[in-house]
mmCIF file of C-alpha atoms and ligand atoms in Angstrom:
data_model
loop_
_atom_site.group_PDB
_atom_site.id
_atom_site.type_symbol
_atom_site.label_atom_id
_atom_site.label_comp_id
_atom_site.label_asym_id
_atom_site.label_seq_id
_atom_site.Cartn_x
_atom_site.Cartn_y
_atom_site.Cartn_z
ATOM 1 C CA MET A 1454 18.795 44.383 30.682
ATOM 2 C CA SER A 1455 22.441 44.519 29.861
ATOM 3 C CA THR A 1456 23.244 42.617 26.715
ATOM 4 C CA THR A 1457 26.917 43.472 26.764
ATOM 5 C CA GLU A 1458 27.488 41.715 30.036
ATOM 6 C CA THR A 1459 25.905 38.471 28.854
ATOM 7 C CA THR A 1460 27.952 38.442 25.676
ATOM 8 C CA GLU A 1461 31.131 38.954 27.582
ATOM 9 C CA THR A 1462 30.462 36.117 29.994
ATOM 10 C CA ALA A 1463 29.426 33.820 27.191
ATOM 11 C CA ASN A 1464 32.602 34.488 25.295
ATOM 12 C CA GLY A 1465 34.584 33.894 28.437
ATOM 13 C CA ALA A 1466 37.990 32.745 27.354
ATOM 14 C CA ALA A 1467 37.768 34.118 23.810
ATOM 15 C CA THR A 1468 41.132 34.936 22.279
ATOM 16 C CA GLU A 1469 42.364 38.461 22.323
ATOM 17 C CA PRO A 1470 42.517 40.075 18.900
ATOM 18 C CA THR A 1471 46.115 40.508 17.683
ATOM 19 C CA ASP A 1472 46.885 42.589 14.613
ATOM 20 C CA ASP A 1473 47.881 40.814 11.415
ATOM 21 C CA VAL A 1474 49.008 37.548 13.011
ATOM 22 C CA ALA A 1475 46.818 34.542 12.173
ATOM 23 C CA LEU A 1476 44.713 33.723 15.219
ATOM 24 C CA PHE A 1477 44.725 29.957 14.796
ATOM 25 C CA ASP A 1478 47.192 27.458 13.380
ATOM 26 C CA VAL A 1479 48.183 23.824 13.884
ATOM 27 C CA ASP A 1480 49.488 24.464 17.348
ATOM 28 C CA HIS A 1481 46.689 26.801 18.343
ATOM 29 C CA PRO A 1482 43.497 25.236 16.970
ATOM 30 C CA ALA A 1483 40.257 27.158 16.997
ATOM 31 C CA PRO A 1484 37.899 26.321 19.875
ATOM 32 C CA VAL A 1485 35.522 23.520 18.964
ATOM 33 C CA ILE A 1486 31.834 24.336 19.003
ATOM 34 C CA GLU A 1487 29.556 21.371 19.596
ATOM 35 C CA PRO A 1488 27.583 20.632 16.404
ATOM 36 C CA PRO A 1489 23.913 21.472 16.882
ATOM 37 C CA ARG A 1490 22.744 17.927 16.080
ATOM 38 C CA LYS A 1491 25.524 16.014 17.728
ATOM 39 C CA ARG A 1492 24.577 12.571 19.063
ATOM 40 C CA THR A 1493 24.692 12.679 22.823
ATOM 41 C CA ALA A 1494 24.173 10.053 25.502
ATOM 42 C CA LYS A 1495 20.483 10.964 25.365
ATOM 43 C CA THR A 1496 20.099 10.334 21.642
ATOM 44 C CA PRO A 1497 18.327 7.020 21.028
ATOM 45 C CA LYS A 1498 20.524 4.494 19.198
ATOM 46 C CA ALA A 1499 18.051 3.971 16.367
ATOM 47 C CA SER A 1500 15.959 6.968 15.464
ATOM 48 C CA ARG A 1501 12.310 6.514 14.506
ATOM 49 C CA GLY A 1502 12.991 8.014 11.094
ATOM 50 C CA ASN A 1503 14.811 4.873 10.135
ATOM 51 C CA PHE A 1504 11.727 2.665 10.538
ATOM 52 C CA GLU A 1505 9.576 5.063 8.534
ATOM 53 C CA MET A 1506 12.213 5.064 5.798
ATOM 54 C CA GLN A 1507 12.163 1.263 5.659
ATOM 55 C CA THR A 1508 8.377 1.121 5.417
ATOM 56 C CA TRP A 1509 8.463 3.813 2.719
ATOM 57 C CA LEU A 1510 10.827 1.626 0.697
ATOM 58 C CA PHE A 1511 8.758 -1.494 1.425
ATOM 59 C CA MET A 1512 5.608 0.182 0.023
ATOM 60 C CA ARG A 1513 7.409 0.742 -3.274
ATOM 61 C CA LEU A 1514 9.161 -2.635 -3.577
ATOM 62 C CA SER A 1515 6.063 -4.614 -2.584
ATOM 63 C CA GLY A 1516 3.991 -2.446 -4.942
ATOM 64 C CA ILE A 1517 6.108 -3.448 -7.935
ATOM 65 C CA VAL A 1518 5.845 -7.170 -7.087
ATOM 66 C CA LEU A 1519 2.101 -6.842 -6.417
ATOM 67 C CA VAL A 1520 1.507 -5.466 -9.908
ATOM 68 C CA VAL A 1521 2.505 -8.871 -11.322
ATOM 69 C CA LEU A 1522 0.889 -11.008 -8.600
ATOM 70 C CA VAL A 1523 -2.429 -9.141 -8.325
ATOM 71 C CA LEU A 1524 -3.008 -8.342 -11.998
ATOM 72 C CA GLY A 1525 -2.087 -11.940 -12.889
ATOM 73 C CA HIS A 1526 -4.564 -13.148 -10.254
ATOM 74 C CA LEU A 1527 -7.358 -10.945 -11.651
ATOM 75 C CA LEU A 1528 -6.617 -12.102 -15.186
ATOM 76 C CA ILE A 1529 -6.895 -15.773 -14.256
ATOM 77 C CA GLN A 1530 -9.849 -15.548 -11.859
ATOM 78 C CA LEU A 1531 -12.018 -12.879 -13.480
ATOM 79 C CA VAL A 1532 -11.095 -12.547 -17.150
ATOM 80 C CA LEU A 1533 -9.949 -15.820 -18.719
ATOM 81 C CA ASP A 1534 -12.157 -18.908 -19.165
ATOM 82 C CA GLY A 1535 -15.573 -17.386 -18.563
ATOM 83 C CA GLY A 1536 -14.699 -15.028 -15.715
ATOM 84 C CA VAL A 1537 -16.315 -15.657 -12.346
ATOM 85 C CA SER A 1538 -18.613 -18.406 -13.718
ATOM 86 C CA LYS A 1539 -15.942 -21.105 -13.349
ATOM 87 C CA ILE A 1540 -14.954 -20.311 -9.750
ATOM 88 C CA GLY A 1541 -15.841 -23.030 -7.277
ATOM 89 C CA PHE A 1542 -14.311 -25.647 -4.999
ATOM 90 C CA ALA A 1543 -13.172 -27.754 -7.953
ATOM 91 C CA PHE A 1544 -11.385 -24.806 -9.542
ATOM 92 C CA VAL A 1545 -9.557 -23.986 -6.293
ATOM 93 C CA ALA A 1546 -8.568 -27.651 -5.921
ATOM 94 C CA GLY A 1547 -7.193 -27.670 -9.445
ATOM 95 C CA ARG A 1548 -5.019 -24.632 -8.901
ATOM 96 C CA TRP A 1549 -3.694 -25.480 -5.440
ATOM 97 C CA ALA A 1550 -2.636 -28.908 -6.717
ATOM 98 C CA SER A 1551 0.370 -27.020 -8.091
ATOM 99 C CA PRO A 1552 3.048 -25.719 -5.698
ATOM 100 C CA PHE A 1553 3.643 -22.837 -8.131
ATOM 101 C CA TRP A 1554 0.184 -21.350 -7.518
ATOM 102 C CA GLN A 1555 0.449 -22.091 -3.787
ATOM 103 C CA VAL A 1556 3.620 -20.023 -3.586
ATOM 104 C CA TRP A 1557 2.073 -17.339 -5.820
ATOM 105 C CA ASP A 1558 -0.986 -17.007 -3.559
ATOM 106 C CA LEU A 1559 1.102 -17.150 -0.396
ATOM 107 C CA ALA A 1560 3.392 -14.335 -1.588
ATOM 108 C CA MET A 1561 0.401 -12.297 -2.728
ATOM 109 C CA LEU A 1562 -1.343 -12.777 0.624
ATOM 110 C CA TRP A 1563 1.654 -11.693 2.702
ATOM 111 C CA LEU A 1564 2.737 -8.791 0.522
ATOM 112 C CA ALA A 1565 -0.761 -7.383 -0.018
ATOM 113 C CA MET A 1566 -1.660 -7.680 3.684
ATOM 114 C CA LEU A 1567 1.554 -6.042 4.889
ATOM 115 C CA HIS A 1568 1.408 -3.367 2.169
ATOM 116 C CA GLY A 1569 -2.240 -2.624 2.917
ATOM 117 C CA ALA A 1570 -1.781 -2.710 6.691
ATOM 118 C CA ASN A 1571 1.130 -0.307 6.518
ATOM 119 C CA GLY A 1572 -0.899 1.947 4.218
ATOM 120 C CA LEU A 1573 -3.748 1.922 6.721
ATOM 121 C CA ARG A 1574 -1.296 2.697 9.534
ATOM 122 C CA THR A 1575 -0.383 5.866 7.626
ATOM 123 C CA VAL A 1576 -4.035 6.747 7.145
ATOM 124 C CA ILE A 1577 -4.776 6.245 10.863
ATOM 125 C CA ASN A 1578 -1.765 8.380 11.812
ATOM 126 C CA ASP A 1579 -3.077 11.104 9.513
ATOM 127 C CA TYR A 1580 -6.676 11.309 10.682
ATOM 128 C CA ALA A 1581 -6.936 9.966 14.255
ATOM 129 C CA GLU A 1582 -5.900 12.942 16.342
ATOM 130 C CA ARG A 1583 -6.324 11.743 19.912
ATOM 131 C CA ASP A 1584 -3.518 9.497 21.192
ATOM 132 C CA ASN A 1585 -5.988 7.017 22.604
ATOM 133 C CA THR A 1586 -8.034 6.707 19.413
ATOM 134 C CA ARG A 1587 -4.905 6.293 17.343
ATOM 135 C CA PHE A 1588 -3.549 3.605 19.657
ATOM 136 C CA TRP A 1589 -6.714 1.492 19.669
ATOM 137 C CA LEU A 1590 -7.346 1.830 15.941
ATOM 138 C CA LYS A 1591 -3.819 0.592 15.289
ATOM 139 C CA MET A 1592 -4.227 -2.286 17.743
ATOM 140 C CA LEU A 1593 -7.408 -3.309 15.926
ATOM 141 C CA LEU A 1594 -5.558 -3.067 12.608
ATOM 142 C CA TYR A 1595 -2.611 -5.162 13.810
ATOM 143 C CA VAL A 1596 -4.806 -7.867 15.346
ATOM 144 C CA ALA A 1597 -6.952 -8.098 12.189
ATOM 145 C CA THR A 1598 -3.828 -8.215 10.012
ATOM 146 C CA VAL A 1599 -2.084 -10.970 11.988
ATOM 147 C CA PHE A 1600 -5.323 -12.965 12.113
ATOM 148 C CA THR A 1601 -5.923 -12.678 8.361
ATOM 149 C CA VAL A 1602 -2.340 -13.501 7.362
ATOM 150 C CA LEU A 1603 -2.218 -16.547 9.640
ATOM 151 C CA LEU A 1604 -5.651 -17.803 8.575
ATOM 152 C CA GLY A 1605 -4.827 -17.436 4.890
ATOM 153 C CA THR A 1606 -1.464 -19.154 5.306
ATOM 154 C CA LEU A 1607 -3.064 -22.027 7.195
ATOM 155 C CA VAL A 1608 -5.712 -22.464 4.493
ATOM 156 C CA ILE A 1609 -3.120 -22.593 1.698
ATOM 157 C CA PHE A 1610 -0.929 -25.114 3.523
ATOM 158 C CA THR A 1611 -3.664 -27.383 4.873
ATOM 159 C CA PHE A 1612 -5.981 -27.395 1.845
ATOM 160 C CA ASP A 1613 -7.482 -30.848 1.327
ATOM 161 C CA PRO A 1614 -9.175 -31.582 -2.028
ATOM 162 C CA ASN A 1615 -10.839 -34.705 -0.544
ATOM 163 C CA ILE A 1616 -12.232 -32.914 2.466
ATOM 164 C CA ARG A 1617 -15.447 -34.988 2.658
ATOM 165 C CA MET B 1436 -9.344 27.785 -3.884
ATOM 166 C CA PRO B 1437 -6.336 29.926 -2.985
ATOM 167 C CA ALA B 1438 -4.629 31.309 -6.071
ATOM 168 C CA GLY B 1439 -1.176 30.239 -7.155
ATOM 169 C CA THR B 1440 -1.037 26.850 -5.523
ATOM 170 C CA LEU B 1441 0.714 24.068 -7.386
ATOM 171 C CA TYR B 1442 -0.756 21.148 -5.500
ATOM 172 C CA ARG B 1443 -4.020 21.926 -3.735
ATOM 173 C CA GLY B 1444 -7.094 21.170 -5.823
ATOM 174 C CA ARG B 1445 -4.969 20.094 -8.773
ATOM 175 C CA GLU B 1446 -4.237 16.735 -10.458
ATOM 176 C CA GLY B 1447 -1.528 15.890 -7.926
ATOM 177 C CA MET B 1448 -3.889 16.221 -4.982
ATOM 178 C CA TRP B 1449 -6.816 14.383 -6.562
ATOM 179 C CA SER B 1450 -4.667 11.473 -7.689
ATOM 180 C CA TRP B 1451 -3.399 11.197 -4.117
ATOM 181 C CA VAL B 1452 -6.985 11.196 -2.770
ATOM 182 C CA ALA B 1453 -7.989 8.502 -5.274
ATOM 183 C CA HIS B 1454 -4.897 6.441 -4.452
ATOM 184 C CA ARG B 1455 -5.738 6.575 -0.747
ATOM 185 C CA VAL B 1456 -9.450 5.780 -1.172
ATOM 186 C CA THR B 1457 -8.768 2.841 -3.521
ATOM 187 C CA GLY B 1458 -5.991 1.509 -1.246
ATOM 188 C CA VAL B 1459 -8.279 1.431 1.812
ATOM 189 C CA LEU B 1460 -11.105 -0.105 -0.223
ATOM 190 C CA ILE B 1461 -8.894 -2.889 -1.581
ATOM 191 C CA PHE B 1462 -7.596 -3.652 1.915
ATOM 192 C CA PHE B 1463 -11.118 -4.109 3.311
ATOM 193 C CA PHE B 1464 -12.062 -6.305 0.371
ATOM 194 C CA LEU B 1465 -8.937 -8.418 0.872
ATOM 195 C CA PHE B 1466 -9.960 -9.064 4.489
ATOM 196 C CA VAL B 1467 -13.377 -10.356 3.380
ATOM 197 C CA HIS B 1468 -11.840 -12.294 0.499
ATOM 198 C CA VAL B 1469 -9.452 -14.255 2.752
ATOM 199 C CA LEU B 1470 -12.430 -15.126 4.987
ATOM 200 C CA ASP B 1471 -14.580 -16.395 2.085
ATOM 201 C CA THR B 1472 -11.671 -18.402 0.664
ATOM 202 C CA ALA B 1473 -11.092 -19.952 4.095
ATOM 203 C CA LEU B 1474 -14.449 -21.711 3.646
ATOM 204 C CA VAL B 1475 -12.682 -24.290 1.440
ATOM 205 C CA ARG B 1476 -11.494 -25.713 4.776
ATOM 206 C CA VAL B 1477 -15.098 -26.071 5.954
ATOM 207 C CA SER B 1478 -16.717 -27.912 3.048
ATOM 208 C CA PRO B 1479 -17.053 -27.671 -0.745
ATOM 209 C CA GLU B 1480 -20.730 -26.740 -0.291
ATOM 210 C CA ALA B 1481 -20.021 -23.918 2.163
ATOM 211 C CA TYR B 1482 -17.491 -22.507 -0.292
ATOM 212 C CA ASP B 1483 -19.624 -22.865 -3.416
ATOM 213 C CA ASP B 1484 -22.713 -21.412 -1.711
ATOM 214 C CA THR B 1485 -20.733 -18.335 -0.675
ATOM 215 C CA ILE B 1486 -19.106 -17.912 -4.080
ATOM 216 C CA ALA B 1487 -22.642 -17.937 -5.528
ATOM 217 C CA ILE B 1488 -23.011 -14.460 -3.979
ATOM 218 C CA TYR B 1489 -20.185 -13.248 -6.229
ATOM 219 C CA LYS B 1490 -22.179 -14.465 -9.214
ATOM 220 C CA THR B 1491 -25.267 -12.340 -8.508
ATOM 221 C CA PRO B 1492 -25.596 -9.319 -10.833
ATOM 222 C CA LEU B 1493 -25.154 -6.716 -8.079
ATOM 223 C CA VAL B 1494 -21.972 -8.235 -6.660
ATOM 224 C CA ASN B 1495 -20.686 -8.927 -10.177
ATOM 225 C CA VAL B 1496 -21.004 -5.197 -10.950
ATOM 226 C CA MET B 1497 -19.280 -4.384 -7.648
ATOM 227 C CA GLU B 1498 -16.526 -6.724 -8.747
ATOM 228 C CA TYR B 1499 -16.059 -4.648 -11.885
ATOM 229 C CA GLY B 1500 -15.763 -1.639 -9.568
ATOM 230 C CA LEU B 1501 -13.118 -3.500 -7.562
ATOM 231 C CA VAL B 1502 -11.187 -4.157 -10.763
ATOM 232 C CA ALA B 1503 -11.428 -0.415 -11.510
ATOM 233 C CA ALA B 1504 -10.034 0.444 -8.064
ATOM 234 C CA ILE B 1505 -7.176 -2.063 -8.263
ATOM 235 C CA LEU B 1506 -6.196 -1.053 -11.801
ATOM 236 C CA PHE B 1507 -6.091 2.630 -10.848
ATOM 237 C CA HIS B 1508 -4.148 1.958 -7.635
ATOM 238 C CA ALA B 1509 -1.642 -0.278 -9.430
ATOM 239 C CA LEU B 1510 -1.043 2.081 -12.377
ATOM 240 C CA ASN B 1511 -0.919 5.217 -10.232
ATOM 241 C CA GLY B 1512 1.318 3.382 -7.736
ATOM 242 C CA LEU B 1513 3.817 2.832 -10.549
ATOM 243 C CA ARG B 1514 3.558 6.562 -11.317
ATOM 244 C CA VAL B 1515 4.270 7.437 -7.665
ATOM 245 C CA ILE B 1516 7.311 5.147 -7.767
ATOM 246 C CA ALA B 1517 8.478 6.835 -10.984
ATOM 247 C CA VAL B 1518 8.074 10.292 -9.403
ATOM 248 C CA ASP B 1519 10.202 9.148 -6.446
ATOM 249 C CA PHE B 1520 12.969 7.270 -8.247
ATOM 250 C CA TRP B 1521 13.190 8.661 -11.808
ATOM 251 C CA SER B 1522 15.214 11.863 -12.001
ATOM 252 C CA LYS B 1523 12.666 13.444 -14.353
ATOM 253 C CA GLY B 1524 9.677 11.887 -12.570
ATOM 254 C CA ALA B 1525 8.458 15.010 -10.830
ATOM 255 C CA ARG B 1526 8.655 17.048 -14.044
ATOM 256 C CA TYR B 1527 6.498 14.586 -15.975
ATOM 257 C CA GLN B 1528 4.087 13.680 -13.171
ATOM 258 C CA LYS B 1529 1.137 15.269 -14.970
ATOM 259 C CA GLN B 1530 1.833 13.560 -18.295
ATOM 260 C CA MET B 1531 2.259 10.290 -16.407
ATOM 261 C CA LEU B 1532 -1.125 10.774 -14.741
ATOM 262 C CA TRP B 1533 -2.817 11.212 -18.137
ATOM 263 C CA THR B 1534 -0.976 8.117 -19.361
ATOM 264 C CA VAL B 1535 -2.272 6.227 -16.300
ATOM 265 C CA MET B 1536 -5.826 7.376 -17.036
ATOM 266 C CA GLY B 1537 -5.495 6.429 -20.707
ATOM 267 C CA VAL B 1538 -4.209 2.926 -19.960
ATOM 268 C CA TRP B 1539 -6.863 2.593 -17.252
ATOM 269 C CA ILE B 1540 -9.692 3.381 -19.689
ATOM 270 C CA VAL B 1541 -8.349 0.911 -22.273
ATOM 271 C CA LEU B 1542 -7.986 -1.875 -19.678
ATOM 272 C CA MET B 1543 -11.441 -1.148 -18.211
ATOM 273 C CA ALA B 1544 -12.993 -1.321 -21.662
ATOM 274 C CA GLY B 1545 -11.167 -4.593 -22.311
ATOM 275 C CA ALA B 1546 -12.277 -6.040 -18.961
ATOM 276 C CA PHE B 1547 -15.937 -5.055 -19.408
ATOM 277 C CA TYR B 1548 -17.180 -8.152 -21.194
ATOM 278 C CA PRO B 1549 -14.897 -10.780 -19.573
ATOM 279 C CA VAL B 1550 -15.662 -9.643 -16.022
ATOM 280 C CA LEU B 1551 -19.380 -9.037 -16.533
ATOM 281 C CA GLN B 1552 -20.109 -11.901 -18.931
ATOM 282 C CA HIS B 1553 -21.660 -14.010 -16.184
ATOM 283 C CA THR B 1554 -24.278 -11.341 -15.496
ATOM 284 C CA LEU B 1555 -24.729 -10.432 -19.160
ATOM 285 C CA ARG B 1556 -25.389 -14.075 -20.050
ATOM 286 C CA THR B 1557 -27.772 -14.756 -17.161
ATOM 287 C CA LEU B 1558 -29.717 -11.527 -17.741
ATOM 288 C CA PHE B 1559 -29.848 -11.493 -21.536
ATOM 289 C CA GLY B 1560 -29.772 -15.209 -22.322
ATOM 290 C CA SER B 1561 -26.974 -17.205 -23.885
HETATM 291 C C1 LIG C 2083 -1.188 -3.707 -7.443
HETATM 292 C C2 LIG C 2083 -0.050 -3.123 -7.171
HETATM 293 C C3 LIG C 2083 0.118 -2.009 -6.146
HETATM 294 C C4 LIG C 2083 0.960 -0.955 -6.308
HETATM 295 C C5 LIG C 2083 1.891 -0.674 -7.495
HETATM 296 C C6 LIG C 2083 0.834 -0.130 -5.130
HETATM 297 C C7 LIG C 2083 1.588 1.006 -4.894
HETATM 298 C C8 LIG C 2083 1.499 1.784 -3.769
HETATM 299 C C9 LIG C 2083 2.413 2.829 -3.394
HETATM 300 C C10 LIG C 2083 3.661 3.230 -4.175
HETATM 301 C C11 LIG C 2083 1.966 3.372 -2.237
HETATM 302 C C12 LIG C 2083 2.624 4.484 -1.435
HETATM 303 C C13 LIG C 2083 2.034 5.808 -1.725
HETATM 304 C C14 LIG C 2083 2.700 6.898 -0.925
HETATM 305 O O1 LIG C 2083 3.599 6.607 -0.103
HETATM 306 O O2 LIG C 2083 2.307 8.047 -1.135
HETATM 307 C C15 LIG C 2083 0.753 2.691 -1.879
HETATM 308 C C16 LIG C 2083 -0.036 2.990 -0.794
HETATM 309 C C17 LIG C 2083 -1.092 2.228 -0.353
HETATM 310 N N1 LIG C 2083 -1.511 1.028 -0.891
HETATM 311 FE FE1 LIG C 2083 -0.820 0.192 -2.583
HETATM 312 N N2 LIG C 2083 -0.096 -0.682 -4.274
HETATM 313 C C18 LIG C 2083 -0.555 -1.846 -4.859
HETATM 314 C C19 LIG C 2083 -1.477 -2.731 -4.303
HETATM 315 C C20 LIG C 2083 -2.161 -2.524 -3.122
HETATM 316 C C21 LIG C 2083 -3.082 -3.466 -2.507
HETATM 317 C C22 LIG C 2083 -3.402 -4.877 -3.044
HETATM 318 C C23 LIG C 2083 -3.577 -2.856 -1.375
HETATM 319 C C24 LIG C 2083 -4.567 -3.381 -0.352
HETATM 320 C C25 LIG C 2083 -4.418 -4.516 0.254
HETATM 321 C C26 LIG C 2083 -2.983 -1.534 -1.285
HETATM 322 C C27 LIG C 2083 -3.241 -0.628 -0.291
HETATM 323 C C28 LIG C 2083 -2.575 0.563 -0.119
HETATM 324 C C29 LIG C 2083 -2.863 1.524 0.921
HETATM 325 C C30 LIG C 2083 -3.963 1.412 1.989
HETATM 326 C C31 LIG C 2083 -1.933 2.570 0.773
HETATM 327 C C32 LIG C 2083 -1.806 3.843 1.628
HETATM 328 C C33 LIG C 2083 -2.411 5.025 0.912
HETATM 329 C C34 LIG C 2083 -2.010 6.347 1.522
HETATM 330 O O3 LIG C 2083 -1.155 6.404 2.415
HETATM 331 O O4 LIG C 2083 -2.582 7.354 1.076
HETATM 332 N N3 LIG C 2083 -2.128 -1.367 -2.362
HETATM 333 N N4 LIG C 2083 0.477 1.714 -2.824
#
């Protein structure tokens, strides 16, 4: 176990110490050491951290918009005009006659589903420890999410008040 | 509980637990809710018969619970956003949590009669 030998080989072409004279200047630059986190050919172009950062931001932006959309929805459906008593096919027909409420419900559907699905993705990542379990739980989540978003969108766009 | 911890077992941790539980609960409800609304594409009767379930006392009370979950998640979500983006957010996180709980109680009290009136009127007469 000779440590001295290893150090010497590692330093290889290190400069010889000279008294008083500056070791390095413009014409004799210091040797460059590769930065520890330098991007190399092996580094993936986009790192995974970037996606997680975008979803983190999405949770907050969608949250702010959902406060208005969801609390407004609850106010209209459950609080004003007799609460749940008035809900029925006729009430839905009345509201979806207006493009404003169609767009409102469409935005609420997409934002809440994506916000909730991404939240559940985090929860699955936290608690499902086996790779296989995690994979299949997320597949189930994604399939259910796509199905629900598409079904809801279809219902809003194809609603027919004179269905009979 | 280990001594000297700032997070574990304290307000910060419990508000996070509640935020997570309410978030998952709301997501599952939303799934069911899109399915029941989709019945408007089947027939007015299919839709109205299903909505009748929402008007039973038990489900009406559960609905009040859903309002409780959504209100907490929404208010606490705004607090989380404030902690992340407001320079003094982390310092006032505890005060903000008590504010959230205060507003939550006021809104829940205000929502009590409007949300439950259907049940209150059917059970105790007009
Ligand atoms: C009403 C307005 C809402 C606001 C302000 C809001 C805010 C937030 C925020 C800021 C987060 C991120 C928390 C974190 O990263 O630690 C979050 C997480 C979450 N939200 Fe919401 N949200 C709202 C509505 C909803 C709705 C409608 C759903 C369900 C469809 C939902 C489900 C979730 C879930 C499942 C999580 C993940 C919880 C966790 O990771 O512990 N949220 N919410």
